[in-house]
């Protein structure tokens, strides 16, 4: 096998992206735990952790640019680098949404109460969490079949999002709520909106993994 | 320091070997010219030879005879050798025929000149006497051509070989025919080498004695036609020395011969250098 | 190999096999070269790409012991037929070589060489052809005041453009280029590449190159040769971004062997 140094640098890049992904997954899990337990301290820690994700973003971008500038990567190598370059933006954005969620958690009354069907809400949370985990997993494993399932899973998440929003609006309209409750409901609306956006980024990652593995450019068109 | 000193020994030996060649050349030239130059005068160059049995006299007729046999040999050998070289290098593949022809040229070059002379005597002087006039400039010139041919064939072939294949491909790639490529690109590029080969041949022809001895006759009379016998300069040196011990005329003739050969070599070198420079665009 | 059917095909190669003695240098090559496009041939040394383009203008005829089967159809005729007028063919399919090979003649005489061997004698006609060809090869401005100087005094890059001009002067349809920039520095190389890109408007160009970036810069389609086989032939971007064959992938990523 020729170009051993180059191959090693590609491996390092890939490992860094996976590590950044793992870090992002941790943040998503932690913030959802903080939400569940109304744990403000944990939410604070999650916010503090975002720096680590941002640092990874800059470090990996530099690695990609170096490889592109010096090694003239081609074929799958080129696709892997391009995918990584785009994917870290998705991960970084997910990290930002996590921070936004954490900030909402801090402002909300404790314990957090959900004024609508908890089952849909819990399903949404679980689905989003799993999608993020799976997106990193497909990058690491190259499992294109799994990546292709993301669009359908996202449709389900979008459906849940819309129906929860509808339920909340109805709940607000029908009851005489206190100002605090209205503020909490607004925060909840933001949070599920952020979760829905996080799922969109996971879908992006899935599409880019398809491109990385098979050169499938359909998502660009 | 020790290593450096040990280096000096082989260096000195090699230097000596190189210098020896130069010294030998200078000694011979100086000796011939020192003895010969005083003999050369306008009368020596243009005068009639001494009468039979006497020494001294001019060498005009021998100069003319040398010019005659050399020209004939060159006229015959040049087209044959250049044509042969073109055929071998451009038209034949690396086959046994090519090897045989090349080997033949090599052997021809190695045959002692007296034997070539013997053949010339039997073939041109005796057998073809009605055409050549027996002992004559024609017989001598044709015999010399045999000696010039292998030298200039080999040098012409080498010269053609040094023409880069890319030039031939370039020409053929533009839709030129093979013959067009040879005449317009290959030959002009190889010309310096070819001319040098021919000059080497001329030098050999001018200086040849044994083959001439048996074919050109030996008459000191000024030739009136190419079918007349004559005595080229080399032969004259041999004759005046062996018959009359006339060292004066011998040295004089030798000096003229040496100067002529030097002049031909130097002038050709100059011309070819400027031609090569022009080819290279310098 | 779906390229061949897309646009008009200038040269269509079918089941081409070539042997040097017992060594098979080309194995069942099928390829359609698109008209007015640049087609790059890449592959490791000895893969057959140079042999392949030499087949297209019958330059392999100069080599001993060659045996060729199959068809190379150009202008409705199989140029491999023994009754092909090779001299006429080479007027239409011209070759630029790896090392610039200007003749040791003046710049003018180099460019006028082709027209002259094809019978153009009038000075005025020759002047026109020389100027037009040098302009087309983007060399005119640099040499117009010294047309009578020896071509060997030009720089390597200028010499190569002169060789291209010399070729254009015989008005070919197809230009074959055998690593035309491999002996040149980056600036001279980019000039040649710009020129190739310009020339494709009027000519069909096939370029052999070891430099994949070069293929990427100039070629519409690229063919990958390996061990005498045409492994993959695709639009250049596809071949470099998502090659279909494992051997192509390994070659373009530089992880061969």
CSV table of C-alpha atoms in Angstrom, one decimal, chain C residues 59-210:
chain,number,residue,atom,x,y,z
C,59,UNK,CA,2.8,5.2,-35.8
C,60,UNK,CA,3.2,1.6,-34.6
C,61,UNK,CA,3.9,0.7,-38.2
C,62,UNK,CA,7.4,1.9,-37.5
C,63,UNK,CA,7.9,-0.8,-34.8
C,64,UNK,CA,9.1,-4.3,-35.6
C,65,UNK,CA,7.0,-7.3,-35.0
C,66,UNK,CA,3.6,-5.6,-34.4
C,67,UNK,CA,0.4,-7.5,-34.9
C,68,UNK,CA,-2.9,-5.6,-34.6
C,69,UNK,CA,-6.5,-6.9,-34.8
C,70,UNK,CA,-9.8,-5.1,-34.4
C,71,UNK,CA,-11.1,-1.9,-35.9
C,72,UNK,CA,-10.4,1.8,-35.6
C,73,UNK,CA,-13.2,3.6,-37.5
C,74,UNK,CA,-12.5,7.2,-38.5
C,75,UNK,CA,-14.6,8.9,-41.1
C,76,UNK,CA,-16.4,5.7,-41.9
C,77,UNK,CA,-13.3,3.7,-42.6
C,78,UNK,CA,-11.2,1.3,-40.7
C,79,UNK,CA,-7.8,3.0,-40.6
C,80,UNK,CA,-6.1,-0.3,-39.8
C,81,UNK,CA,-6.9,-1.6,-43.3
C,82,UNK,CA,-3.7,-2.3,-45.2
C,83,UNK,CA,-4.9,0.0,-48.1
C,84,UNK,CA,-5.2,3.1,-45.8
C,85,UNK,CA,-3.1,6.0,-47.1
C,86,UNK,CA,-1.0,6.5,-44.0
C,87,UNK,CA,0.5,9.7,-45.2
C,88,UNK,CA,-3.0,11.1,-45.8
C,89,UNK,CA,-4.2,9.8,-42.5
C,90,UNK,CA,-1.4,11.5,-40.6
C,91,UNK,CA,-2.4,14.8,-42.2
C,92,UNK,CA,-5.8,14.4,-40.5
C,93,UNK,CA,-4.6,12.8,-37.2
C,94,UNK,CA,-1.5,14.6,-36.0
C,95,UNK,CA,0.7,13.8,-33.1
C,96,UNK,CA,2.5,16.0,-30.5
C,97,UNK,CA,5.2,14.2,-28.7
C,98,UNK,CA,6.4,14.1,-25.1
C,99,UNK,CA,9.7,15.9,-25.7
C,100,UNK,CA,9.3,19.0,-27.9
C,101,UNK,CA,10.9,18.0,-31.2
C,102,UNK,CA,11.3,21.0,-33.4
C,103,UNK,CA,13.4,20.5,-36.5
C,104,UNK,CA,16.8,22.2,-36.4
C,105,UNK,CA,15.4,24.8,-38.8
C,106,UNK,CA,14.0,28.3,-38.3
C,107,UNK,CA,10.7,29.0,-36.6
C,108,UNK,CA,9.2,29.8,-39.9
C,109,UNK,CA,10.5,26.7,-41.6
C,110,UNK,CA,9.3,24.5,-38.8
C,111,UNK,CA,5.7,25.7,-39.2
C,112,UNK,CA,5.9,25.8,-43.0
C,113,UNK,CA,7.3,22.3,-43.0
C,114,UNK,CA,4.0,20.4,-43.3
C,115,UNK,CA,2.4,22.7,-45.9
C,116,UNK,CA,5.7,22.5,-48.0
C,117,UNK,CA,5.9,18.7,-48.0
C,118,UNK,CA,2.2,18.8,-49.1
C,119,UNK,CA,3.1,21.0,-52.0
C,120,UNK,CA,2.4,24.5,-50.9
C,121,UNK,CA,5.1,26.6,-52.6
C,122,UNK,CA,3.8,30.2,-52.8
C,123,UNK,CA,5.6,32.4,-50.3
C,124,UNK,CA,2.4,34.4,-49.6
C,125,UNK,CA,0.3,31.3,-48.8
C,126,UNK,CA,3.1,30.0,-46.6
C,127,UNK,CA,3.2,33.3,-44.7
C,128,UNK,CA,-0.5,33.2,-44.1
C,129,UNK,CA,-0.4,29.6,-42.8
C,130,UNK,CA,2.5,30.2,-40.5
C,131,UNK,CA,0.9,33.3,-39.0
C,132,UNK,CA,-2.5,31.6,-38.6
C,133,UNK,CA,-0.9,28.5,-37.0
C,134,UNK,CA,1.3,30.4,-34.6
C,135,UNK,CA,-1.6,32.5,-33.6
C,136,UNK,CA,-3.8,29.4,-33.0
C,137,UNK,CA,-1.0,28.0,-30.9
C,138,UNK,CA,-0.7,31.2,-28.8
C,139,UNK,CA,2.9,31.7,-29.9
C,140,UNK,CA,2.7,34.4,-32.5
C,141,UNK,CA,3.1,37.4,-30.2
C,142,UNK,CA,6.3,35.9,-28.7
C,143,UNK,CA,8.0,35.0,-32.0
C,144,UNK,CA,6.6,37.3,-34.7
C,145,UNK,CA,9.8,39.4,-34.8
C,146,UNK,CA,12.2,36.5,-35.0
C,147,UNK,CA,10.6,34.0,-37.4
C,148,UNK,CA,14.0,33.3,-39.0
C,149,UNK,CA,15.7,32.4,-35.8
C,150,UNK,CA,16.4,28.8,-35.1
C,151,UNK,CA,13.5,27.0,-33.4
C,152,UNK,CA,16.1,25.4,-31.0
C,153,UNK,CA,16.6,28.8,-29.4
C,154,UNK,CA,13.0,28.8,-28.0
C,155,UNK,CA,12.3,27.7,-24.5
C,156,UNK,CA,10.9,24.3,-23.9
C,157,UNK,CA,7.4,25.5,-23.5
C,158,UNK,CA,7.7,27.6,-26.6
C,159,UNK,CA,9.1,24.7,-28.5
C,160,UNK,CA,6.2,22.6,-27.5
C,161,UNK,CA,3.7,25.2,-28.7
C,162,UNK,CA,5.7,25.5,-31.9
C,163,UNK,CA,5.3,21.8,-32.4
C,164,UNK,CA,1.6,22.3,-31.9
C,165,UNK,CA,1.6,25.2,-34.4
C,166,UNK,CA,3.5,23.0,-36.8
C,167,UNK,CA,0.8,20.4,-36.5
C,168,UNK,CA,-2.0,22.9,-36.9
C,169,UNK,CA,-0.4,24.1,-40.1
C,170,UNK,CA,-1.4,20.9,-41.9
C,171,UNK,CA,-5.0,21.4,-40.8
C,172,UNK,CA,-5.7,18.1,-39.0
C,173,UNK,CA,-9.0,17.1,-37.4
C,174,UNK,CA,-7.6,15.1,-34.5
C,175,UNK,CA,-4.6,16.0,-32.3
C,176,UNK,CA,-2.9,13.2,-30.4
C,177,UNK,CA,-0.7,14.4,-27.6
C,178,UNK,CA,1.7,12.1,-25.8
C,179,UNK,CA,2.4,13.7,-22.4
C,180,UNK,CA,2.9,17.1,-24.1
C,181,UNK,CA,3.7,18.9,-20.9
C,182,UNK,CA,5.7,16.4,-19.0
C,183,UNK,CA,9.0,18.0,-19.8
C,184,UNK,CA,7.9,21.6,-19.0
C,185,UNK,CA,7.8,23.8,-15.9
C,186,UNK,CA,4.4,24.7,-14.3
C,187,UNK,CA,4.0,28.0,-16.1
C,188,UNK,CA,4.8,26.5,-19.5
C,189,UNK,CA,2.5,23.6,-18.6
C,190,UNK,CA,-0.4,25.9,-17.8
C,191,UNK,CA,0.0,27.7,-21.1
C,192,UNK,CA,-0.1,24.4,-22.9
C,193,UNK,CA,-3.2,23.4,-20.9
C,194,UNK,CA,-5.0,26.6,-21.7
C,195,UNK,CA,-4.1,26.1,-25.3
C,196,UNK,CA,-5.5,22.6,-25.3
C,197,UNK,CA,-8.7,23.8,-23.7
C,198,UNK,CA,-9.0,26.5,-26.5
C,199,UNK,CA,-8.2,24.1,-29.3
C,200,UNK,CA,-11.0,21.7,-28.5
C,201,UNK,CA,-13.4,24.1,-30.1
C,202,UNK,CA,-11.9,23.2,-33.5
C,203,UNK,CA,-10.2,19.9,-32.9
C,204,UNK,CA,-10.8,16.5,-31.3
C,205,UNK,CA,-7.9,16.0,-28.8
C,206,UNK,CA,-6.6,12.9,-27.2
C,207,UNK,CA,-4.0,13.5,-24.5
C,208,UNK,CA,-1.9,10.9,-22.7
C,209,UNK,CA,-0.9,12.1,-19.3
C,210,UNK,CA,0.7,10.9,-16.1
